[in-house]
Coordinates of C-alpha atoms in Angstrom, one line a residue:
M99 CA 19.9 3.4 -46.0
T100 CA 18.3 5.2 -42.3
N101 CA 14.5 4.0 -41.6
P102 CA 12.1 7.4 -43.0
S103 CA 10.0 6.6 -39.6
R104 CA 12.5 6.6 -38.3
M105 CA 14.2 10.0 -38.8
I106 CA 10.8 11.8 -37.7
L107 CA 9.8 9.6 -35.0
A108 CA 12.4 9.3 -32.6
S109 CA 14.2 10.9 -30.3
T110 CA 17.6 11.9 -30.2
G111 CA 17.6 12.1 -26.0
L112 CA 15.7 14.4 -24.1
Q113 CA 14.8 18.1 -25.1
S114 CA 14.7 20.9 -23.3
L115 CA 10.9 20.2 -24.5
D116 CA 11.1 16.9 -22.5
Y117 CA 12.9 18.7 -19.9
L118 CA 9.5 22.0 -19.0
V119 CA 7.9 19.2 -19.1
V120 CA 9.1 17.4 -16.6
L121 CA 10.0 20.7 -14.4
V122 CA 6.4 22.5 -14.4
Y123 CA 4.9 18.4 -13.0
L124 CA 7.5 19.0 -10.7
I125 CA 6.5 22.2 -9.5
G126 CA 2.6 21.3 -9.1
V127 CA 4.2 17.9 -7.0
L128 CA 5.5 20.5 -4.6
G129 CA 2.7 22.9 -4.3
A130 CA 0.2 20.3 -3.3
G131 CA 1.9 19.5 -0.6
W132 CA 2.4 23.3 0.0
Y133 CA -2.0 23.8 -0.5
F134 CA -2.3 20.7 1.9
S135 CA 0.2 21.2 4.3
R136 CA -2.1 25.0 5.9
S137 CA -5.2 22.7 7.6
Q138 CA -3.1 21.2 9.5
T139 CA -3.5 20.9 13.8
K140 CA -3.6 16.7 14.3
T141 CA -2.3 13.4 13.7
D142 CA -5.1 12.6 12.8
E143 CA -5.7 14.6 10.2
F144 CA -1.9 13.7 8.4
F145 CA -2.2 9.9 8.7
V146 CA -5.4 9.8 7.9
A147 CA -7.2 13.1 6.4
K148 CA -9.8 12.1 8.9
R149 CA -11.4 10.3 7.5
Q150 CA -12.8 12.0 4.3
M151 CA -11.2 10.9 1.7
P152 CA -13.7 10.4 -1.8
W153 CA -13.2 6.4 -2.1
M154 CA -12.5 7.2 -6.2
A155 CA -9.6 9.2 -5.8
V156 CA -8.5 6.3 -3.2
G157 CA -8.8 4.0 -5.6
L158 CA -6.4 5.4 -7.4
S159 CA -4.4 6.2 -5.7
I160 CA -3.8 2.9 -3.9
I161 CA -3.0 2.3 -7.8
A162 CA -0.1 4.5 -8.4
T163 CA 1.6 3.4 -4.6
M164 CA 1.7 0.0 -4.9
L165 CA 2.5 0.0 -9.3
S166 CA 6.0 1.6 -8.0
T167 CA 8.8 1.8 -10.3
V168 CA 9.2 -2.0 -9.1
S169 CA 6.5 -3.6 -11.2
Y170 CA 6.8 -0.4 -13.7
L171 CA 9.9 -1.4 -14.9
A172 CA 9.9 -4.4 -14.3
T173 CA 7.5 -5.6 -15.9
P174 CA 8.3 -4.8 -19.4
G175 CA 11.4 -5.8 -17.8
E176 CA 10.6 -9.6 -17.0
V177 CA 8.7 -10.2 -20.3
I178 CA 10.9 -9.0 -22.2
R179 CA 13.5 -12.1 -19.4
H180 CA 11.8 -14.7 -19.4
G181 CA 8.0 -14.3 -21.1
L182 CA 5.0 -13.9 -19.5
A183 CA 4.2 -16.5 -17.1
L184 CA 3.9 -13.4 -14.3
A185 CA 1.2 -11.8 -17.1
I186 CA -0.5 -14.8 -17.2
G187 CA -0.8 -14.9 -13.1
W188 CA -2.4 -12.2 -13.1
L189 CA -4.8 -13.8 -14.2
A190 CA -5.5 -14.3 -10.4
I191 CA -6.2 -11.0 -9.3
P192 CA -10.0 -11.8 -9.9
L193 CA -9.1 -13.9 -6.5
C194 CA -8.0 -11.7 -5.0
F195 CA -10.0 -8.7 -5.0
V196 CA -12.7 -10.8 -3.3
V197 CA -11.0 -11.8 -0.3
V198 CA -9.8 -7.9 0.8
N199 CA -13.0 -7.2 -0.3
F200 CA -14.9 -9.2 1.7
L201 CA -12.4 -10.7 3.7
W202 CA -9.6 -7.7 5.2
I203 CA -11.7 -4.4 4.3
P204 CA -14.8 -5.2 6.9
F205 CA -13.0 -5.7 9.8
F206 CA -9.9 -3.1 9.5
M207 CA -12.8 -1.0 9.2
R208 CA -14.6 -1.5 11.7
L209 CA -11.4 -1.5 14.1
Q210 CA -11.5 2.2 13.4
V211 CA -7.2 2.4 13.6
T212 CA -4.1 4.5 12.5
S213 CA -2.0 2.0 13.2
I214 CA -3.0 -1.3 12.1
Y215 CA -1.1 -3.3 14.3
E216 CA -3.0 -2.2 16.9
Y217 CA -4.5 -4.1 16.7
L218 CA -1.9 -6.6 16.6
E219 CA -1.6 -5.8 20.7
P220 CA -4.6 -6.3 22.3
R221 CA -5.4 -9.7 20.6
F222 CA -1.6 -11.2 20.9
G223 CA 0.4 -8.6 23.0
L224 CA 3.3 -5.9 23.4
A225 CA 5.8 -8.6 21.5
T226 CA 3.3 -9.4 18.8
R227 CA 3.1 -6.1 18.1
W228 CA 6.4 -4.6 17.3
L229 CA 7.7 -8.2 16.1
A230 CA 5.4 -6.8 13.4
V231 CA 6.2 -2.8 13.7
F232 CA 9.6 -4.4 13.1
L233 CA 9.1 -6.5 9.8
F234 CA 6.6 -3.3 8.4
V235 CA 9.4 -0.3 9.0
A236 CA 12.9 -2.8 8.9
I237 CA 12.7 -4.7 6.6
L238 CA 9.5 -4.5 4.0
R239 CA 9.5 -1.1 3.3
L240 CA 12.4 0.3 4.2
F241 CA 13.8 -1.5 1.4
W242 CA 11.2 -1.3 -0.4
M243 CA 11.2 2.5 -0.6
A244 CA 15.2 2.1 -0.9
T245 CA 14.6 0.0 -4.3
I246 CA 12.0 1.9 -5.6
V247 CA 14.5 5.7 -4.6
L248 CA 17.3 3.5 -6.8
T249 CA 15.4 2.2 -9.9
A250 CA 14.1 5.5 -9.9
A251 CA 17.3 7.3 -10.2
R252 CA 19.5 4.8 -12.6
A253 CA 15.8 5.0 -15.0
V254 CA 15.3 9.0 -15.3
A255 CA 19.7 8.7 -15.6
Q256 CA 20.4 6.3 -18.6
I257 CA 18.0 8.0 -20.4
T258 CA 18.6 11.9 -19.4
H259 CA 22.2 11.3 -18.9
E260 CA 24.0 11.8 -22.4
S261 CA 21.4 15.1 -23.1
I262 CA 21.4 17.2 -19.8
L263 CA 25.5 17.6 -20.6
A264 CA 24.2 20.3 -22.9
F265 CA 22.1 21.8 -20.1
L266 CA 25.0 21.3 -17.6
P267 CA 28.5 23.6 -16.7
V268 CA 30.6 20.4 -15.6
E269 CA 31.2 16.5 -17.5
M270 CA 29.6 13.8 -15.5
T271 CA 29.6 10.2 -15.6
L272 CA 26.4 8.3 -15.5
N273 CA 26.8 6.9 -11.7
Q274 CA 27.6 10.8 -11.2
W275 CA 24.3 11.8 -12.7
T276 CA 22.5 8.7 -10.6
L277 CA 22.9 10.2 -7.7
V278 CA 22.0 14.1 -8.2
V279 CA 18.5 12.0 -9.5
L280 CA 18.6 9.6 -6.7
F281 CA 19.3 12.6 -4.0
S282 CA 16.7 15.0 -6.3
V283 CA 14.1 12.1 -6.3
G284 CA 14.5 10.3 -2.8
V285 CA 14.7 14.8 -1.0
L286 CA 11.9 16.3 -3.0
S287 CA 9.0 13.3 -2.2
T288 CA 9.9 13.9 1.1
F289 CA 9.7 17.6 1.7
Y290 CA 5.9 17.5 -0.2
T291 CA 4.8 13.8 2.2
M292 CA 5.8 16.4 4.7
L293 CA 4.1 19.1 3.9
G294 CA 0.7 17.4 3.2
G295 CA 0.2 14.4 5.1
I296 CA -1.3 12.3 3.8
K297 CA -4.0 14.2 1.9
A298 CA -1.0 15.3 0.3
V299 CA 0.0 12.1 -0.4
I300 CA -3.2 11.0 -2.2
W301 CA -4.0 13.6 -4.4
T302 CA -0.6 13.9 -6.3
D303 CA -1.4 10.1 -6.3
V304 CA -4.4 10.4 -8.0
V305 CA -2.8 12.6 -11.4
Q306 CA 0.4 10.8 -11.1
C307 CA -1.7 7.9 -11.7
V308 CA -3.1 8.8 -14.7
V309 CA 0.6 10.6 -15.8
L310 CA 1.0 7.0 -15.5
F311 CA -2.0 5.1 -18.1
L312 CA -0.2 7.6 -20.8
G313 CA 3.5 7.1 -20.3
V314 CA 2.9 3.0 -21.3
V315 CA 0.1 4.2 -23.5
L316 CA 2.5 6.5 -25.4
T317 CA 4.9 3.8 -25.3
L318 CA 2.1 0.9 -27.2
S319 CA 1.3 3.2 -29.2
F320 CA 4.2 4.3 -31.2
V321 CA 6.3 1.4 -31.2
A322 CA 2.9 -0.3 -33.2
A323 CA 3.4 3.0 -35.3
R324 CA 6.8 2.9 -36.2
T325 CA 7.2 -0.1 -36.7
G326 CA 2.9 -1.1 -38.5
T327 CA 3.0 -4.1 -35.7
G328 CA -0.1 -4.6 -33.1
P329 CA -0.4 -7.1 -30.1
F330 CA -0.8 -10.3 -32.3
D331 CA 2.0 -9.8 -33.6
W332 CA 4.1 -8.9 -30.1
W333 CA 2.6 -12.0 -28.9
Q334 CA 3.5 -14.7 -31.9
T335 CA 7.6 -13.3 -31.0
T336 CA 7.2 -13.1 -27.1
T337 CA 5.8 -16.6 -27.3
S338 CA 7.6 -17.8 -30.1
S339 CA 9.6 -21.1 -30.3
E340 CA 12.2 -20.3 -32.7
G341 CA 15.0 -18.2 -30.6
E342 CA 13.0 -15.1 -31.1
G343 CA 11.0 -15.0 -28.1
H344 CA 9.0 -17.5 -25.0
R345 CA 8.5 -20.7 -24.9
F346 CA 4.4 -20.3 -23.8
P347 CA 5.4 -21.1 -19.7
A348 CA 4.6 -24.5 -18.6
I349 CA 1.3 -24.8 -16.7
F350 CA 3.1 -26.8 -13.2
S351 CA 6.9 -28.3 -12.8
F352 CA 7.8 -30.4 -9.8
D353 CA 11.3 -28.8 -9.6
I354 CA 10.9 -25.2 -7.5
T355 CA 13.5 -24.1 -9.4
T356 CA 11.7 -22.9 -12.1
R357 CA 10.4 -20.2 -12.5
N358 CA 8.6 -20.2 -15.7
V359 CA 5.8 -21.4 -14.0
L360 CA 1.9 -20.2 -14.5
L361 CA 0.9 -22.4 -11.3
F362 CA 4.1 -20.8 -8.9
T363 CA 3.2 -17.3 -10.3
I364 CA -0.3 -17.8 -10.7
L365 CA 0.7 -18.3 -6.1
H366 CA 2.3 -15.5 -6.0
T367 CA -0.5 -13.2 -7.7
V368 CA -2.9 -14.8 -4.6
T369 CA -0.7 -14.4 -1.3
W370 CA 1.1 -11.6 -2.6
Y371 CA -2.3 -9.5 -2.7
S372 CA -3.6 -11.3 0.1
C373 CA -1.1 -11.0 2.4
T374 CA -0.3 -7.2 1.5
F375 CA -3.7 -5.2 1.6
I376 CA -4.2 -8.0 5.4
A377 CA -0.9 -6.5 6.4
D378 CA 0.6 -3.7 5.2
Q379 CA 0.3 -0.3 6.4
V380 CA 1.3 1.5 3.4
A381 CA -2.5 -0.1 1.6
V382 CA -5.0 -0.6 4.7
Q383 CA -4.6 2.7 5.4
R384 CA -5.5 4.0 2.1
Y385 CA -9.3 2.6 3.0
L386 CA -8.9 3.9 7.2
T387 CA -9.5 7.3 4.9
T388 CA -12.9 6.4 3.9
T389 CA -15.8 7.6 5.4
S390 CA -17.3 4.2 5.7
V391 CA -16.5 0.5 5.2
R392 CA -19.0 0.9 1.2
A393 CA -16.2 4.0 0.6
A394 CA -13.5 1.5 0.4
I395 CA -15.1 -0.7 -0.6
R396 CA -16.1 0.8 -3.9
G397 CA -12.2 2.7 -4.2
N398 CA -10.6 -1.2 -3.7
V399 CA -12.5 -1.6 -7.0
V400 CA -11.3 1.3 -8.7
N401 CA -7.5 -0.3 -7.1
F402 CA -8.5 -4.0 -8.7
V403 CA -9.8 -3.5 -12.0
G404 CA -6.6 -0.6 -12.5
D405 CA -4.3 -2.7 -11.0
F406 CA -5.1 -5.1 -13.8
F407 CA -5.2 -3.4 -16.2
M408 CA -2.3 -1.6 -15.8
M409 CA -0.5 -4.3 -14.9
S410 CA -2.5 -5.7 -18.7
L411 CA -0.5 -3.1 -19.9
L412 CA 3.0 -3.0 -18.5
A413 CA 3.1 -6.5 -19.6
V414 CA 2.5 -5.6 -23.4
C415 CA 4.7 -2.9 -23.0
G416 CA 7.4 -5.7 -22.7
M417 CA 6.0 -7.6 -25.2
A418 CA 5.6 -4.7 -27.7
L419 CA 9.7 -4.0 -27.0
L420 CA 10.9 -7.5 -26.8
S421 CA 9.0 -7.3 -30.8
Y422 CA 10.5 -3.5 -31.8
Y423 CA 14.2 -4.4 -30.3
L424 CA 14.4 -7.9 -32.6
D425 CA 14.5 -5.9 -35.4
P426 CA 16.1 -5.7 -37.5
R427 CA 15.6 -3.1 -39.2
F428 CA 14.7 -1.7 -35.3
Q429 CA 17.9 -3.1 -33.3
T430 CA 20.5 -0.5 -31.1
E431 CA 23.0 -1.0 -28.8
I432 CA 21.0 -0.6 -25.3
I433 CA 24.5 -0.7 -23.3
K434 CA 27.7 -1.2 -25.5
G435 CA 28.6 -3.8 -26.5
V436 CA 24.4 -4.8 -26.1
I437 CA 22.1 -5.2 -29.3
D438 CA 19.7 -8.2 -27.8
P439 CA 17.1 -6.9 -25.4
R440 CA 17.1 -10.0 -24.3
N441 CA 20.0 -10.0 -22.3
E442 CA 19.6 -10.5 -18.6
A443 CA 21.9 -7.1 -17.9
V444 CA 20.0 -5.1 -20.6
A445 CA 16.0 -6.2 -19.8
D446 CA 15.4 -3.5 -16.8
K447 CA 16.8 -1.2 -19.2
V448 CA 15.1 -1.7 -22.4
F449 CA 11.8 0.7 -21.6
P450 CA 13.9 3.2 -19.9
H451 CA 15.9 3.3 -23.4
F452 CA 13.3 3.4 -25.6
I453 CA 12.5 6.4 -23.5
A454 CA 14.8 8.5 -24.4
Y455 CA 15.2 6.9 -28.2
G456 CA 12.5 5.7 -29.6
L457 CA 9.7 9.3 -28.6
P458 CA 9.8 12.3 -29.6
L459 CA 10.0 15.3 -28.5
G460 CA 7.7 16.1 -25.5
I461 CA 6.3 12.7 -25.5
S462 CA 9.6 11.8 -23.8
G463 CA 9.1 14.5 -20.8
I464 CA 6.0 13.6 -20.6
V465 CA 7.0 9.3 -19.7
V466 CA 9.5 11.0 -17.7
A467 CA 6.9 12.3 -16.0
A468 CA 5.1 8.9 -15.2
L469 CA 8.3 7.5 -14.4
F470 CA 9.0 9.9 -11.2
A471 CA 5.0 10.3 -10.7
V472 CA 5.7 6.6 -10.0
A473 CA 8.6 6.8 -8.3
M474 CA 6.8 9.2 -6.0
S475 CA 3.9 7.5 -6.1
S476 CA 5.3 4.7 -4.2
L477 CA 7.7 6.5 -2.1
D478 CA 5.3 9.6 0.1
S479 CA 3.1 6.4 0.5
G480 CA 6.1 4.5 1.5
V481 CA 6.8 8.0 4.3
N482 CA 3.8 8.8 5.4
S483 CA 3.4 5.1 6.2
V484 CA 6.0 4.5 8.1
S485 CA 5.6 7.7 9.9
A486 CA 2.3 6.5 11.2
V487 CA 3.4 3.1 12.5
L488 CA 6.8 5.0 14.3
T489 CA 4.6 7.4 15.9
V490 CA 1.3 5.4 17.0
D491 CA 2.7 2.2 17.7
V492 CA 5.9 3.3 19.3
F493 CA 6.6 7.2 20.5
Q494 CA 2.8 7.2 21.3
R495 CA 2.5 3.8 23.1
L496 CA 5.7 4.5 25.2
N497 CA 4.0 8.6 25.6
G498 CA 0.7 8.4 25.6
M499 CA 0.3 11.9 26.7
L500 CA 1.6 13.4 23.8
S501 CA -0.5 17.1 23.1
D502 CA -1.9 17.1 18.8
R503 CA 0.1 19.3 18.4
D504 CA 3.4 17.5 19.9
S505 CA 2.0 15.3 17.9
L506 CA 2.1 16.7 14.7
R507 CA 5.4 17.7 14.7
L508 CA 6.5 14.4 15.2
A509 CA 4.3 12.9 12.9
K510 CA 6.5 15.8 10.2
M511 CA 10.3 14.5 11.5
L512 CA 9.9 11.2 11.9
T513 CA 8.6 11.0 8.0
L514 CA 12.1 13.6 7.0
I515 CA 14.0 10.8 8.6
V516 CA 12.5 8.8 6.7
G517 CA 12.7 9.6 3.7
L518 CA 15.7 11.1 4.3
G519 CA 16.4 7.1 5.0
C520 CA 16.1 5.5 3.1
T521 CA 17.1 8.1 0.5
L522 CA 21.0 7.3 2.0
L523 CA 20.0 3.2 2.3
A524 CA 19.3 3.8 -1.9
W525 CA 21.8 4.9 -2.2
G526 CA 24.0 1.5 -0.3
M527 CA 22.5 -0.5 -2.6
S528 CA 24.3 1.7 -5.8
L529 CA 26.8 0.7 -4.6
L530 CA 26.0 -3.3 -4.7
P531 CA 27.3 -5.1 -7.9
E532 CA 24.1 -5.4 -10.6
H533 CA 22.7 -9.2 -11.1
Y534 CA 19.2 -10.0 -11.1
N535 CA 17.2 -8.4 -12.8
I536 CA 14.4 -6.2 -10.1
I537 CA 11.8 -8.9 -9.8
G538 CA 13.7 -11.2 -8.9
I539 CA 16.1 -9.1 -6.1
T540 CA 12.0 -7.9 -4.5
A541 CA 11.1 -10.7 -3.5
R542 CA 15.2 -12.0 -2.5
T543 CA 15.1 -8.6 -0.7
F544 CA 11.3 -6.5 1.3
N545 CA 9.6 -9.4 0.1
C546 CA 10.8 -12.1 2.7
A547 CA 9.3 -10.0 5.2
L548 CA 5.5 -10.1 4.1
G549 CA 3.9 -13.5 4.5
P550 CA 5.6 -13.4 8.0
L551 CA 3.8 -9.9 8.2
A552 CA 0.6 -11.4 7.2
S553 CA 0.4 -14.5 9.2
L554 CA -0.2 -12.2 12.5
F555 CA -3.0 -10.9 11.4
F556 CA -4.8 -13.4 9.5
V557 CA -3.6 -16.5 12.7
G558 CA -5.0 -13.4 14.6
M559 CA -8.8 -13.9 13.0
F560 CA -9.1 -16.2 12.8
F561 CA -7.4 -18.9 15.0
R562 CA -9.0 -18.6 18.5
H563 CA -6.4 -20.9 20.6
V564 CA -3.7 -19.1 19.1
G565 CA -1.8 -17.4 21.8
Q566 CA 1.7 -14.9 21.7
R567 CA 4.8 -17.3 21.8
A568 CA 2.9 -19.6 19.6
V569 CA 2.4 -16.6 16.4
I570 CA 5.6 -15.4 16.8
I571 CA 7.3 -18.9 16.7
G572 CA 5.2 -19.3 13.7
A573 CA 5.9 -15.5 11.9
V574 CA 10.2 -16.0 12.9
T575 CA 10.2 -19.6 11.2
G576 CA 8.4 -18.2 8.0
L577 CA 11.3 -15.5 7.9
V578 CA 13.4 -18.1 7.6
T579 CA 12.5 -19.4 5.7
A580 CA 11.7 -17.2 2.8
V581 CA 15.3 -15.7 3.6
S582 CA 17.2 -19.9 3.5
S583 CA 14.2 -19.8 0.0
A584 CA 15.1 -16.1 -1.6
W585 CA 19.1 -16.6 -0.8
W586 CA 19.7 -20.3 -0.7
V587 CA 22.9 -20.6 -3.5
E588 CA 24.5 -17.5 -1.6
L589 CA 23.8 -19.5 2.1
R590 CA 24.7 -22.6 0.6
W591 CA 28.7 -21.0 -0.3
I592 CA 29.2 -19.3 3.0
L593 CA 28.3 -22.9 4.3
G594 CA 30.7 -25.0 2.2
L595 CA 28.6 -26.9 0.8
T596 CA 29.4 -25.8 -3.1
K597 CA 32.3 -27.5 -5.0
Y598 CA 32.6 -23.6 -6.9
I599 CA 34.8 -21.7 -5.0
Q600 CA 33.8 -17.7 -5.8
L601 CA 30.5 -16.9 -5.4
S602 CA 29.8 -15.9 -8.7
D603 CA 30.4 -18.7 -9.8
A604 CA 28.2 -20.5 -7.4
V605 CA 26.0 -18.1 -9.1
N606 CA 25.7 -18.1 -12.4
H607 CA 25.4 -22.8 -12.0
L608 CA 23.4 -23.3 -9.3
S609 CA 20.0 -22.2 -8.4
G610 CA 17.3 -21.2 -5.9
P611 CA 14.2 -22.0 -5.6
T612 CA 12.5 -20.0 -8.4
P613 CA 11.7 -16.2 -6.7
F614 CA 7.4 -17.0 -6.8
L615 CA 7.6 -19.4 -4.5
I616 CA 8.5 -17.4 -1.3
T617 CA 6.3 -15.5 -0.1
P618 CA 3.2 -18.3 -0.5
L619 CA 6.1 -20.9 1.2
A620 CA 6.7 -18.4 4.5
V621 CA 2.0 -18.2 4.5
V622 CA 2.0 -21.6 4.6
V623 CA 4.9 -22.2 7.1
S624 CA 4.2 -18.8 9.2
V625 CA 0.4 -20.0 9.4
G626 CA 0.2 -23.7 10.0
L627 CA 3.0 -24.0 12.8
S628 CA 1.2 -21.0 14.3
W629 CA -2.0 -23.1 14.1
I630 CA 0.2 -26.2 15.5
M631 CA 2.3 -24.1 18.1
G632 CA -0.8 -23.0 19.7
F633 CA -1.6 -26.3 21.3
I634 CA 1.2 -25.8 23.2
F635 CA 1.9 -22.4 23.2
P636 CA -2.2 -21.5 23.6
C637 CA -4.5 -18.0 24.1
T638 CA -5.1 -17.5 28.4
N639 CA -7.6 -15.2 27.8
P640 CA -9.9 -17.3 24.2
D641 CA -13.1 -15.2 25.9
E642 CA -12.4 -12.0 25.8
V643 CA -10.1 -12.0 22.7
D644 CA -13.8 -13.2 21.0
R645 CA -14.6 -9.5 20.2
L646 CA -11.6 -9.4 18.2
L647 CA -12.2 -12.2 16.0
W648 CA -13.8 -11.8 11.7
R649 CA -16.9 -13.0 12.5
S650 CA -16.7 -10.6 15.7
L651 CA -15.7 -7.3 13.5
A652 CA -16.2 -8.5 9.9
R653 CA -19.4 -9.1 10.8
R654 CA -20.7 -5.9 13.3
E655 CA -23.0 -3.8 11.7
E656 CA -21.8 0.0 11.5
S657 CA -22.7 2.8 14.2

């Protein structure tokens, strides 16, 4: 017999009202891009908004930007598939906050740059600056943005495919509809970012941040209402040792292939946040739009408090959805033939499935808008930041005589090219076979560049004796370490070091280092080797670089 509460609260897929909610949201985003495009005359306005953005807006913008569909969908999926190890690792976020607030922000705010990679040329040399640009553009952010577009498209397509067929004049398979959504998200985000620049990005991110919070809170509310359970029940199910959920994670292990170890996830959290806010133009550029160090620090308080709260809610969302789909009253096929939410093929699809079939009319539309929001807030920020880096570090560096009008025109053209390029890359990635969950694939692709990129700045700030050759050797070796760690099993198979003939057999039976150690290992190797090589390839002008060290810049009073 059908549960009465299910009949009252559950939807049968998205309806006209849901699509109306999404349409209103998308029109509003485009309107913001057009509104902020009217007053632009210089690239300084397009990339850093004349350094006059309110700190509260900047803080909320960073939350929406750095969250992305990767975290919004992957965090519940990670909890459902692997348990709470990653979520508990976020307890280290307060330590990361201290590092960013008191070490990184004062330093970068007093540099007064548009691209943070400008710093590396006077500190080390042009080769180091361009190495950083390559790591940021070609590995870290292009793959990041493509992954965001792809994960958002797959989630939205999964939610809307069944119901959208009633509105379309032609039949479409799920894969065909996924491509339509993919190109829609990519083109729309690129268009309003090209129009409005960083102002449009930040103010739309503020709205998107609110929509994101609303989406996860509504999900938790309806799971609780329909099941009659709460966080304590969800915790018990998730940490159950009786086969329903997952055992509570180990604190420490000597086996680095063990995924769910608290020490590994804590190290991942500390290094990811510390490296992101020292070396990622997407993150640091937000602070550069504020009026002062104090304003940037206030924005960072908003960012870290909001981010910690949001990630905690997403972890609870994962526990709630695991409990919901393990409850015999609500078990259903998530994909054809699979009802177990812990199955590796469906863990990342559980949240989208609930949005489509577990939420009531109108509410599903709000949460779908949240998925669009989280994708576009990351894509717009990434596109704007990559365009800033290419404009400042490549084209203006090679041709410093560009006029304000020409520079702005170049910036907008690069925004269009980068945005469409990421969309095409996402389409290419959609053709690859799915095996790893979202958390695993992010650590194994673009995050490989994060540790080596951060090492360039850390070494430049604190190690006076290190020269350009030394820091490049360290960063490149760190990148090789990260890639080798991430693709350990596949590399062993390519080199013929396994007994398995088929790659799929090797992947299914062998384990490489946990993805949570990829960034920490890369940081240790990059920084440690740079420090050692600095005695072989020392800085040739140590007296001149004194003014570029952390102790000189971060402690300098604001003018």
